[in-house]
Each structure stands twice: as C-alpha cells, then as structure tokens.
Short mmCIF file of C-alpha atoms in Angstrom, two decimals:
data_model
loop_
_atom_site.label_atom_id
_atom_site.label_comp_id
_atom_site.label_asym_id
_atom_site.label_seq_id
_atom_site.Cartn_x
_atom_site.Cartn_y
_atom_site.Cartn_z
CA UNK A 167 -26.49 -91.48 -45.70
CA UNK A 168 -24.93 -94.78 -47.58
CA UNK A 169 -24.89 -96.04 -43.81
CA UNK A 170 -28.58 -96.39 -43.74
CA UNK A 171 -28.82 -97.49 -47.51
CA UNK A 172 -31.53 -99.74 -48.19
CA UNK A 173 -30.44 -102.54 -50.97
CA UNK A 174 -33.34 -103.98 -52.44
CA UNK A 175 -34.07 -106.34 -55.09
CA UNK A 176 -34.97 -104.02 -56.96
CA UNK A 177 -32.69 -102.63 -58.77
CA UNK A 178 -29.73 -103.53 -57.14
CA UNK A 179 -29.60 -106.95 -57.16
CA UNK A 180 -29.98 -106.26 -61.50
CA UNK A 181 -27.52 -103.61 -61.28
CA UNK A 182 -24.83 -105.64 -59.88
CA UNK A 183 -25.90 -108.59 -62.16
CA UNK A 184 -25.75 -106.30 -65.28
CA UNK A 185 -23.10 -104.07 -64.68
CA UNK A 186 -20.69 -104.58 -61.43
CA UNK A 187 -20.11 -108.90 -62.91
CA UNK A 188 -19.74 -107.65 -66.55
CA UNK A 189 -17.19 -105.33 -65.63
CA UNK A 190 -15.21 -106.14 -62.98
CA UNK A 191 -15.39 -109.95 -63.64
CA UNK A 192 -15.96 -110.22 -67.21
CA UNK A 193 -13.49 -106.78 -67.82
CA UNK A 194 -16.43 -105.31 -70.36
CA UNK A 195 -18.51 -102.01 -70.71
CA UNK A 196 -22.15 -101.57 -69.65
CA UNK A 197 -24.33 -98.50 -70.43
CA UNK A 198 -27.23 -98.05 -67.91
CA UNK A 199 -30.07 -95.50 -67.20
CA UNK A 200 -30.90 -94.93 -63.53
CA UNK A 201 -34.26 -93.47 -64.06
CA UNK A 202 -36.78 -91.83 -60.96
CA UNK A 203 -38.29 -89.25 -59.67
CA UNK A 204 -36.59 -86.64 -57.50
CA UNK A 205 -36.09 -87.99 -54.21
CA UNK A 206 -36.03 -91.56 -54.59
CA UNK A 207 -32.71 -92.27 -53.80
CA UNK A 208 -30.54 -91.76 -57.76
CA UNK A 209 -28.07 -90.14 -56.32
CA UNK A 210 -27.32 -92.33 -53.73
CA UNK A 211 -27.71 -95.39 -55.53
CA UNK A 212 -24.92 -93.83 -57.73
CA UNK A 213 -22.31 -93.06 -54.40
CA UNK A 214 -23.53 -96.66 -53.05
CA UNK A 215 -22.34 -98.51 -56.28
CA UNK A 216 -19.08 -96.01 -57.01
CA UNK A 217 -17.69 -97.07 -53.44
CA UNK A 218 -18.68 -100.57 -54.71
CA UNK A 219 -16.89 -100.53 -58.02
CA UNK A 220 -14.21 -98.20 -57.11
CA UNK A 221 -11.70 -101.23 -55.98
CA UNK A 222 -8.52 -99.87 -53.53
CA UNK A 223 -5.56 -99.54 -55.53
CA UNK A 224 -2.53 -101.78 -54.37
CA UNK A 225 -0.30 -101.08 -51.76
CA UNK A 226 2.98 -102.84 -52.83
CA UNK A 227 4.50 -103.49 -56.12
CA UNK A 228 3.62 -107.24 -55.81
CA UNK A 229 0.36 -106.70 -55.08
CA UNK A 230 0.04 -104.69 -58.22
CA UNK A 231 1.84 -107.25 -60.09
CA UNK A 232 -1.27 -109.97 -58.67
CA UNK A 233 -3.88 -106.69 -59.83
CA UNK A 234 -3.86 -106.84 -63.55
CA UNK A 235 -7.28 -104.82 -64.01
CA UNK A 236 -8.64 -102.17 -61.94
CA UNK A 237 -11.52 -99.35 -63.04
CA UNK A 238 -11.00 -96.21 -63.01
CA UNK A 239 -14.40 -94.44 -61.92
CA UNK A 240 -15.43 -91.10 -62.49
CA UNK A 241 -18.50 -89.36 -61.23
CA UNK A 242 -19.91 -86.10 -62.02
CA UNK A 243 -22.85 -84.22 -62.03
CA UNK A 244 -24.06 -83.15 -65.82
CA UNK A 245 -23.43 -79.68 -66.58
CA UNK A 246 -25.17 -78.15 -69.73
CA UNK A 247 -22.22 -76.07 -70.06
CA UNK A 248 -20.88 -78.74 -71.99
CA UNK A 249 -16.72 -77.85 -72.18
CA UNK A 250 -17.18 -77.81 -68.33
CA UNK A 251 -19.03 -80.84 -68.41
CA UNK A 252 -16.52 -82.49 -70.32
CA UNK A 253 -13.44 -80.84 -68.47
CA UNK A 254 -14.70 -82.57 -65.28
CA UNK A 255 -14.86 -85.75 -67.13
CA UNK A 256 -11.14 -85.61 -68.24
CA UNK A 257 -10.45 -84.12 -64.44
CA UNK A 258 -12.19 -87.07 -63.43
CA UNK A 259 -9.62 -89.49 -64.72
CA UNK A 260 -6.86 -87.45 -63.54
CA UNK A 261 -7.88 -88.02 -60.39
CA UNK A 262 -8.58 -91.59 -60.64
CA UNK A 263 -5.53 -92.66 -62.18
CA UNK A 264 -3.46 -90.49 -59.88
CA UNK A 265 -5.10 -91.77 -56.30
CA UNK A 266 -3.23 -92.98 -53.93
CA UNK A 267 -1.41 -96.65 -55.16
CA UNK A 268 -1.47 -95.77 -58.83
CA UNK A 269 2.26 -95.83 -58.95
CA UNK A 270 2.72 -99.26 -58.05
CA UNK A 271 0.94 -100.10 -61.57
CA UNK A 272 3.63 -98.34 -63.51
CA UNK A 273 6.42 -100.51 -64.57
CA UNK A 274 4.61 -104.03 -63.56
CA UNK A 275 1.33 -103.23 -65.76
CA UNK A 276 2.06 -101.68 -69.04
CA UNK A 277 -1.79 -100.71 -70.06
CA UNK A 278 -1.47 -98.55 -66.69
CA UNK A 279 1.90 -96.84 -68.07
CA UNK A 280 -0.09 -96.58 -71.38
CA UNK A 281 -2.48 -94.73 -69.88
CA UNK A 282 -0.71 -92.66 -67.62
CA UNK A 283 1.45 -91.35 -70.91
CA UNK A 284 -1.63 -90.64 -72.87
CA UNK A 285 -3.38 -88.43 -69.61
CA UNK A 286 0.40 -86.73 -69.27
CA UNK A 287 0.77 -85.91 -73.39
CA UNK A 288 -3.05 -85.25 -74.44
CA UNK A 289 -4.88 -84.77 -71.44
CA UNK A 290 -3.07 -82.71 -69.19
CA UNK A 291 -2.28 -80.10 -71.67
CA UNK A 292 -5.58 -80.09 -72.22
CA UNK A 293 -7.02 -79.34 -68.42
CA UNK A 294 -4.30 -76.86 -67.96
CA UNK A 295 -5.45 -74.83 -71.17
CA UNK A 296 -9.40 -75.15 -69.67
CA UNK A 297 -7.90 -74.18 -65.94
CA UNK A 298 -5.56 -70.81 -67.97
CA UNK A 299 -8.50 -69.33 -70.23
CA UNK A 300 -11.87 -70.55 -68.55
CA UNK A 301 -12.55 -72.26 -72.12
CA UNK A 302 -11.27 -74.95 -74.44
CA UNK A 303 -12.65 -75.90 -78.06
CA UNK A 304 -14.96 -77.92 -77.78
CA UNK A 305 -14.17 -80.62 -80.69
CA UNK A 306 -10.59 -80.27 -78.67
CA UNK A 307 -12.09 -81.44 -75.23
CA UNK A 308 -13.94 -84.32 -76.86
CA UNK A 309 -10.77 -85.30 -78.98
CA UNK A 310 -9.01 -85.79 -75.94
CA UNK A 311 -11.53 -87.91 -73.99
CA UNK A 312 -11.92 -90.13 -76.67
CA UNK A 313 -8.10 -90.40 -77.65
CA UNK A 314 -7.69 -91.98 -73.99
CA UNK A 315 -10.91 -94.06 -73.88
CA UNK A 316 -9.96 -95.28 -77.53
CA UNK A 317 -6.49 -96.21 -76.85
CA UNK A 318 -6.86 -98.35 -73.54
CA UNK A 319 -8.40 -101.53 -72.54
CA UNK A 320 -8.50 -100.33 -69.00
CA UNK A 321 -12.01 -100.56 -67.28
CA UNK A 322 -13.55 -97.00 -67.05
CA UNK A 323 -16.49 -96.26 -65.84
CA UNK A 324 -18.32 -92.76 -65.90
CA UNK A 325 -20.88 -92.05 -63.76
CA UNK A 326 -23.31 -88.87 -64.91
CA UNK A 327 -25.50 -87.64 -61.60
CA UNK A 328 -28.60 -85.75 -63.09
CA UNK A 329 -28.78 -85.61 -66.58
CA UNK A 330 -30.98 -83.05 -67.81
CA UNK A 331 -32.12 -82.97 -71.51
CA UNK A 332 -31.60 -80.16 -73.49
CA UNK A 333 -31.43 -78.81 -76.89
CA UNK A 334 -27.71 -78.27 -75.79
CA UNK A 335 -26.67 -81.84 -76.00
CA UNK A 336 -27.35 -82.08 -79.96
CA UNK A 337 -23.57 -80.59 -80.06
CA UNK A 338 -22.62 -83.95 -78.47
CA UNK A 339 -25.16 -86.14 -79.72
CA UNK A 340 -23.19 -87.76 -82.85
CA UNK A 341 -19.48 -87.55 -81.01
CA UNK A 342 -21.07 -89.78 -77.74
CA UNK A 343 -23.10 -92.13 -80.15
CA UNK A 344 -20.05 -92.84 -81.99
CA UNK A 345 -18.05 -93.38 -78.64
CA UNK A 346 -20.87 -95.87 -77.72
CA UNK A 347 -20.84 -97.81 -81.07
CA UNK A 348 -16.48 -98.68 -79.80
CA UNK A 349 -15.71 -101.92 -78.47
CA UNK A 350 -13.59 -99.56 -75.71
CA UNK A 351 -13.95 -100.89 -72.23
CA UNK A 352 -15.88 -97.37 -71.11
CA UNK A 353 -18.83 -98.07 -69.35
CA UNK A 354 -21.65 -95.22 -68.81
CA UNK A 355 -23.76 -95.12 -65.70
CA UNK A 356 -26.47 -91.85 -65.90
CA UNK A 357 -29.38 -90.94 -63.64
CA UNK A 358 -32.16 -88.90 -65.30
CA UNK A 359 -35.76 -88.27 -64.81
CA UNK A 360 -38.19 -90.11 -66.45
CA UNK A 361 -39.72 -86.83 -68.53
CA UNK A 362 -36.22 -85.99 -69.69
CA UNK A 363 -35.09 -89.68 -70.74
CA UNK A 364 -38.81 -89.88 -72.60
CA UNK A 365 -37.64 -86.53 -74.44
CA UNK A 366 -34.23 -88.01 -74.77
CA UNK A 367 -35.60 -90.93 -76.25
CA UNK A 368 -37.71 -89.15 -78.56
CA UNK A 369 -35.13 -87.34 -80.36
CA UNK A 370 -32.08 -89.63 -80.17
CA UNK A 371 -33.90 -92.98 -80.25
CA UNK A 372 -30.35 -94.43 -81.55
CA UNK A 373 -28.50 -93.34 -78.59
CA UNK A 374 -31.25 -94.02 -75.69
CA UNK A 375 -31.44 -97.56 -77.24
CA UNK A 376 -27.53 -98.32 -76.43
CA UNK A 377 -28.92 -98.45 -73.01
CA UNK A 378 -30.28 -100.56 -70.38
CA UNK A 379 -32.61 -99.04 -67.95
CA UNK A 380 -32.62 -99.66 -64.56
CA UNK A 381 -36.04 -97.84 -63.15
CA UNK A 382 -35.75 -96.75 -59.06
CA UNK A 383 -38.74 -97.31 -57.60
CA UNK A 384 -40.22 -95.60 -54.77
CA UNK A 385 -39.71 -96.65 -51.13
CA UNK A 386 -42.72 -98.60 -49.61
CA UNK A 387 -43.46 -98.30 -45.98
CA UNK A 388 -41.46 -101.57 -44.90
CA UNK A 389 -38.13 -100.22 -46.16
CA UNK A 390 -38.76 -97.01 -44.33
CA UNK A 391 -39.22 -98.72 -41.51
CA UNK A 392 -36.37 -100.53 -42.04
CA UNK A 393 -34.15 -97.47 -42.24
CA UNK A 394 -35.37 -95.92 -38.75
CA UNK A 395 -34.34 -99.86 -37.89
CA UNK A 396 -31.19 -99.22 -38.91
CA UNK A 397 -30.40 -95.77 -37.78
CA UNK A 398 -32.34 -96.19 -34.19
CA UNK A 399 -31.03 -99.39 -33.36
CA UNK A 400 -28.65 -98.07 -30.76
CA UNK A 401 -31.57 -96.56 -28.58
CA UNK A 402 -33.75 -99.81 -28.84
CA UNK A 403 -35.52 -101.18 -26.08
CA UNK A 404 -36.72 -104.93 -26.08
CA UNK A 405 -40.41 -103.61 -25.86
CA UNK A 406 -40.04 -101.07 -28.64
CA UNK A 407 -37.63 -102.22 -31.70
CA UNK A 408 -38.24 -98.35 -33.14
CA UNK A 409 -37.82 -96.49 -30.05
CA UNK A 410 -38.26 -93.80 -29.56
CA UNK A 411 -40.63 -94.12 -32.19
CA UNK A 412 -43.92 -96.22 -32.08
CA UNK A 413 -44.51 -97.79 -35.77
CA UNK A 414 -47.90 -96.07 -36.07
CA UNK A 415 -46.00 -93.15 -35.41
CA UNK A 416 -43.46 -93.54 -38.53
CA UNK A 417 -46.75 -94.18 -40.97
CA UNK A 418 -48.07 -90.90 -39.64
CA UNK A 419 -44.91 -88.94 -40.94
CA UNK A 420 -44.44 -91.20 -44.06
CA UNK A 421 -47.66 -90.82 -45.05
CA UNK A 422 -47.52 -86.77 -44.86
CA UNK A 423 -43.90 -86.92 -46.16
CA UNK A 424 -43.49 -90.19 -48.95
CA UNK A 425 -40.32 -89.46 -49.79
CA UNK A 426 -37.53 -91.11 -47.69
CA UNK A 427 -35.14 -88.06 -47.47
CA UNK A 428 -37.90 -85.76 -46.30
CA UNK A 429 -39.60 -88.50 -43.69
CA UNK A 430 -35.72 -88.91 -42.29
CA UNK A 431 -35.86 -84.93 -41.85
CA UNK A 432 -39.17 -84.84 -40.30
CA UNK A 433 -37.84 -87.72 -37.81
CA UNK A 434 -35.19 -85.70 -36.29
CA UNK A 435 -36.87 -82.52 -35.91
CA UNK A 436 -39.20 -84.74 -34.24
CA UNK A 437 -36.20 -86.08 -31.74
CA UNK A 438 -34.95 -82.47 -31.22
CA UNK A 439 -38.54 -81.64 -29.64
CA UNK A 440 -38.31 -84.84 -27.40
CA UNK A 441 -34.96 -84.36 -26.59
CA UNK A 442 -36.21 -81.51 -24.58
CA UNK A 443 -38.36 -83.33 -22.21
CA UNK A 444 -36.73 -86.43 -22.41
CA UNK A 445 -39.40 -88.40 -24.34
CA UNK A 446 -41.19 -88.83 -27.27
CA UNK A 447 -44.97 -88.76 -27.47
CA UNK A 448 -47.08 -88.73 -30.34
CA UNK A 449 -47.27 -84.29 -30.02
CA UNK A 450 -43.90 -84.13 -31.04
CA UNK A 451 -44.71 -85.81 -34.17
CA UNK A 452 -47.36 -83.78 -35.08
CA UNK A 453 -45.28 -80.62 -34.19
CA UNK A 454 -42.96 -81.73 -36.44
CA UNK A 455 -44.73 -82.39 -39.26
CA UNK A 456 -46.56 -78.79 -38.77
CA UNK A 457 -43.25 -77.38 -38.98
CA UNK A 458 -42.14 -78.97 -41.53
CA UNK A 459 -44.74 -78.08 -44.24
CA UNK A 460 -44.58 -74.75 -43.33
CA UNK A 461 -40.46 -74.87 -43.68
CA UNK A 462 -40.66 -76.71 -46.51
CA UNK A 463 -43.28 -74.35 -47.81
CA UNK A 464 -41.78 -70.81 -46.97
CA UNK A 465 -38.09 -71.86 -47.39
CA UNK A 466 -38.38 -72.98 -50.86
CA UNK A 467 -40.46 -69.65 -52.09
CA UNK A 468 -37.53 -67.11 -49.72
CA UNK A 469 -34.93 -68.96 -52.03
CA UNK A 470 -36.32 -67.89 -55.24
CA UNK A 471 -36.12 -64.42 -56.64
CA UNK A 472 -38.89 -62.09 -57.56
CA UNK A 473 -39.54 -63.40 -61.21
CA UNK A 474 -39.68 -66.94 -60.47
CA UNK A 475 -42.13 -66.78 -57.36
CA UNK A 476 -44.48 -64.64 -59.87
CA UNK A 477 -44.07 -67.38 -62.48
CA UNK A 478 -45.25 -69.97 -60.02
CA UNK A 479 -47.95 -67.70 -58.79
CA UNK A 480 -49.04 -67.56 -62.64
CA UNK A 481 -49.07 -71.25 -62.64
CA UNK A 482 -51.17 -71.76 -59.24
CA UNK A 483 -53.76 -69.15 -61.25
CA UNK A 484 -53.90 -70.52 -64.35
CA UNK A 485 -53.61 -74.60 -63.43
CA UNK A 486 -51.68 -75.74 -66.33
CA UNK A 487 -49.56 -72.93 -68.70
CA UNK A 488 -47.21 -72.74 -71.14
CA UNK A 489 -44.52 -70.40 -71.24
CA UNK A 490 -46.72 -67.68 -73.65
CA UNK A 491 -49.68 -68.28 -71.25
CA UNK A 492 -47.51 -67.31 -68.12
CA UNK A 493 -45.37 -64.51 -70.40
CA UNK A 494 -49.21 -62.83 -70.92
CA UNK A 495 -50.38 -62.97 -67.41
CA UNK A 496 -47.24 -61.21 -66.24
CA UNK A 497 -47.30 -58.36 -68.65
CA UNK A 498 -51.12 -58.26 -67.20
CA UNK A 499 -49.58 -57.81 -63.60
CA UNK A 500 -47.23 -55.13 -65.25
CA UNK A 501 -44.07 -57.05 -65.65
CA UNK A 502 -42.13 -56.61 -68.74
CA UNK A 503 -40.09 -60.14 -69.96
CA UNK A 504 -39.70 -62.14 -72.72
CA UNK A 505 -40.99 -65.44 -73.51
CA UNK A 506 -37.84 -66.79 -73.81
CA UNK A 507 -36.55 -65.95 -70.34
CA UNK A 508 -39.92 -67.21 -69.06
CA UNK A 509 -39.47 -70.81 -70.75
CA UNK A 510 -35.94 -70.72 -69.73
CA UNK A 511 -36.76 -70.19 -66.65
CA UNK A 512 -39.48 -73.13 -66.17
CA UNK A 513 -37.30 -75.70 -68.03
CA UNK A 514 -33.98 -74.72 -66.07
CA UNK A 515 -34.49 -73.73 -62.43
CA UNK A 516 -38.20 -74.46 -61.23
CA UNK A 517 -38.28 -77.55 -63.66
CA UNK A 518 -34.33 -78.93 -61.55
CA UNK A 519 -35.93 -78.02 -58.75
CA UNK A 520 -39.06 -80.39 -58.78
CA UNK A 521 -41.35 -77.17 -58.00
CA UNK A 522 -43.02 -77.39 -61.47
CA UNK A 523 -43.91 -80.31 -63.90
CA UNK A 524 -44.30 -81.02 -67.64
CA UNK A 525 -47.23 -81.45 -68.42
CA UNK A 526 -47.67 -83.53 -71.99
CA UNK A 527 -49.28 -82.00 -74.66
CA UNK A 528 -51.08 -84.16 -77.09
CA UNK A 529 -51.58 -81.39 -79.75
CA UNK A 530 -48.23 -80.03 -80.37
CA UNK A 531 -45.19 -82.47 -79.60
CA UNK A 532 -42.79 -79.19 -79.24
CA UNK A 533 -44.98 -76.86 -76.67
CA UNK A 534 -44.67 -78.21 -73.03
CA UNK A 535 -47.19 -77.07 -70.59
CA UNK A 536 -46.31 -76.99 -67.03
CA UNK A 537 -47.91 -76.94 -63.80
CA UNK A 538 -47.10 -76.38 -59.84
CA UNK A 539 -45.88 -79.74 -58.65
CA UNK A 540 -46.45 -79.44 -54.80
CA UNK A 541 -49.83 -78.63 -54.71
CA UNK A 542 -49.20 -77.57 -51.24
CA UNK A 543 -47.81 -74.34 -52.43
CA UNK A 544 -51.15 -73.56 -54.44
CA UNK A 545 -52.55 -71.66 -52.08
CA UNK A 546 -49.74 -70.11 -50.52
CA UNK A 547 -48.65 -68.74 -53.88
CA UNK A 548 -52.31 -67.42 -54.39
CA UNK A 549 -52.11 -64.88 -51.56
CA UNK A 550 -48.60 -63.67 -52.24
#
C-alpha cells in the first residue's frame, strides 16, 4: 500500500518539519502523537515515515567513516502485556543495530561500538532470559532499555503502532515520564485514537503534555481520486484518466464506503466482476458494493464468538449501555457472566475492533457507556 500513499499537507509536510529535520539534521529527539480514527491511514503513515527515517547503513568502511550519525528505528505494535511490550522494544534495537552494514560502524565510530557493547552486556542477556522463561521482571526489562537509551547519543527512534489506554500502563507511567524528562537522543512516535489519548490525557496530563500531536485527518474525495489515479494509471485511456472507472462512479463507492482502505476493497471486487465480461459498467459497481456490506456485515459477526455477538446484540437493544446494563440483559436471556468479563470484553476486543464506541458520560467520569458503532449491524444483530 505505501505505493499508492497519498502525502498531504496535512500532516506530513508538519511531520517532516517537526520530527524527520530535528532528528536527522539537527541529531535531537521529538515525541509525537499520531492521533485518528480507525481507518484513516495511522498505520501507514507510521511504515511511510519509518522507510523515510530508517537511512541504509553503509556499505564500506569509508563510507561509514563519512556516516557519523545514523537512527536506529524501532517499530512495534503496543502490547498491554507490558514485559512483552517492552521485550519487543529491546528486540527492536537488536535488530536495528545488527542490520545489514552495522559492522562497518565498529572501529571507525566509537558511539556505535558503545552501543553495540551495552546491547551485547545488558541487553542481550536480557532477551535471552525473556526468550528461556516466557517472563522477565519487569523493573529488569525497563532497567535495561533505559541503561542503553541513557548511555548513547545515538539517534533512536521508537515507533508505537496502536496504543491503547489502559489501567495497565500506570506500572509504566512514572519509569516513561522520567525517560521523557532525559536530554537522551530517543525520540517517540505513537498512534492512538482520539478517545484513548483524551483518557490518556486525563490521567497523565504530565506525560501527554511532553507531546506534540499530529491529528490524521480523513481522506476527502480528491485524494481518493487521486489514489485510483495512481494505482489505475497503467490501464488509462486518453478519454478516461480513471478507466476503467468513470469519476461518478468512484463517488458512488466512496460515498457508501468513506474510508480509503474499504473504498480500495470495494474497487477491486468491482474489477473482478468486469474482468469477466471484459468491461466495466456502472452494475458492477453496484454489485460490488451489495456484496460488500453484506461481507463486511456477516464476516465481522462469524469472527466473533458466542458472548461477544450477544453483547453487541444487547447494545443494538438497548442503544447506549454500560457494562452492568448489558451484564443484566444477558442474565435476562439466561446467560450467566460477570460484569467484569463483560467490560473487559467491550474495552478490549469489540472496543480494538471499531465495532463499539465510548460513549462519554457527563455524570460519572469513571463509567463509560458504549454503543454499536456501524449502525449497519443494528438490525442484523436484532434478528440474530
């Protein structure tokens, strides 16, 4: 997909201006919040700017010797099993320091050979202990990530995919807040939803204000446009720039499918139907998007298991729910489950999955109501 990435103003332009100069030019740290809704494109903003900042290592020994300073990136998805989460942070900069090249910096760039003996002596003994017993300490796992961001000037930049606020992170809260108060060269790059960075802001205000935010906004009809541009331009015809799609054709699915991902998908089920009889007309659009409500629709309920379909059925009933509202209208239906497992399971798996929304509450800060996001699957989750 970075083939057909669309680089806009907005944020891009500020991204590179904040972040990509300051560090790679200016050798300091930046911490940024990528904040959007699901599907807007976080995730591949992150791999478009991590092929960006990750700069090829040297080939030679004099080339290294004309490289003084090169990041290290590291990108992982946030895990609220937090040694894991961790773990792949330090397994992050294994990796990066060890690509291909690295070698070449050993002996001609002492911060490099620095480095490289503080990853061999703390680190290393560290990942092999997490790799042996499943587990490590978890003061020991954050002891060793800031040892090596504490005792190098090296560029390193972390990139968090999907950061999901939880009650979890308060065990981390203090150690990363003190790691962002260093003047260390570590630079932290983290997408997150806007209802989790409001909550995140609300109860560490003196972390979330370490950070610039960089909001994603959503794709307007021109830069879709521009996409099918760029991914049909090999079948144009000097009468139809979009062929084998007519313009009015694209606003048709964009305007039944507004997120960019989704209208891509709906595209080339649409080709697969022309492809048949060798050209597109405006019935293989609709068949397309026919089919791919009711995919989108079915697929996502099959997936679930029992206990989560009947949670979203609970929420299509009642409109808007908390997790004791839902907990009593499934003993009603005869099903026997705690509250807890029923807020666990709204905040964790239906809340990832952008198939049910917070709701704010204005008379209790600390009870969340939530609600069917798709309202699509209302009625379908009436009759099930």
């Amino acid at each position: 997909m970075l083939r057909f990435y669309v680089k806009r103003y907005e944020p891009d332009d500020l991204f590179e201006k904040l972040v990509f100069e300051r560090i790679i030019k200016e050798k300091g740290n930046g911490r940024v919040f990528v904040v959007g809704s699901y599907g807007l494109g976080k995730s591949t903003f992150l791999n478009y700017w991590r092929r960006e900042l990750d700069l090829p290592y040297p080939k030679s020994p004099l080339e290294a010797s004309v490289k003084k300073n090169i990041p290290i990136v590291v990108k992982t998805t946030y895990d609220e099993n937090l040694q894991k989460f961790l773990y792949n942070m330090l397994k992050g900069l294994e990796r990066g320091f060890k690509k291909p090249g690295w070698i070449y910096f050993v002996g001609v760039n002492q911060e490099y050979e620095k480095v490289f003996k503080y990853l061999s002596q703390v680190v290393e003994n560290v990942l092999t202990r997490f790799e042996r017993f499943g587990k490590v300490d978890l003061d020991t796992l954050k002891s060793a990530l800031s040892f090596v961001i504490d005792n190098t000037s090296i560029p390193l930049i972390f990139m968090i995919d999907g950061f999901a606020f939880s009650d979890s992170f308060e065990q981390l809260a203090f150690w990363f807040d003190q790691l962002l108060q260093g003047q260390n060269k570590a630079t932290f790059i983290i997408t997150i939803l806007p209802d989790h960075l409001q909550n995140f802001r609300m109860k560490y205000p003196h972390v979330v204000s370490k950070f610039i935010e960089i909001r994603i906004p959503g794709y307007n009809f021109q830069e879709v446009k521009h996409v099918f541009l760029k991914r049909l331009e090999g079948y144009s015809k000097p009468d139809n720039k979009f062929y084998p799609f007519r313009e009015e054709w694209i606003e048709e699915i964009w305007s039944h499918f507004p997120i960019l991902r989704d209208t891509i998908k709906v595209a080339q089920r649409a080709l697969t139907y022309a492809a048949k009889e060798g050209e597109m007309t405006k019935k293989h659009i609709e068949l397309a998007i026919r089919e791919a409500e009711r995919a989108m629709e079915t697929t996502i309920l099959f997936e679930l298991d029992e206990l989560d379909r009947m949670i979203l059925k609970a929420l299509a009933i009642l409109g808007e729910a908390g997790p004791s509202d839902v907990t009593k209208w499934l003993k009603e239906q005869g099903y026997e489950v705690a509250k807890s497992t029923i807020h666990y399971r709204l905040k964790e798996p239906l809340l990832k999955k952008g198939l049910v929304e917070r709701v704010s509450n204005t008379k209790s800060k600390r009870r969340s109501k939530y609600r069917v996001a798709d309202r699509r699957l209302i009625e379908l989750l009436k009759y099930l």
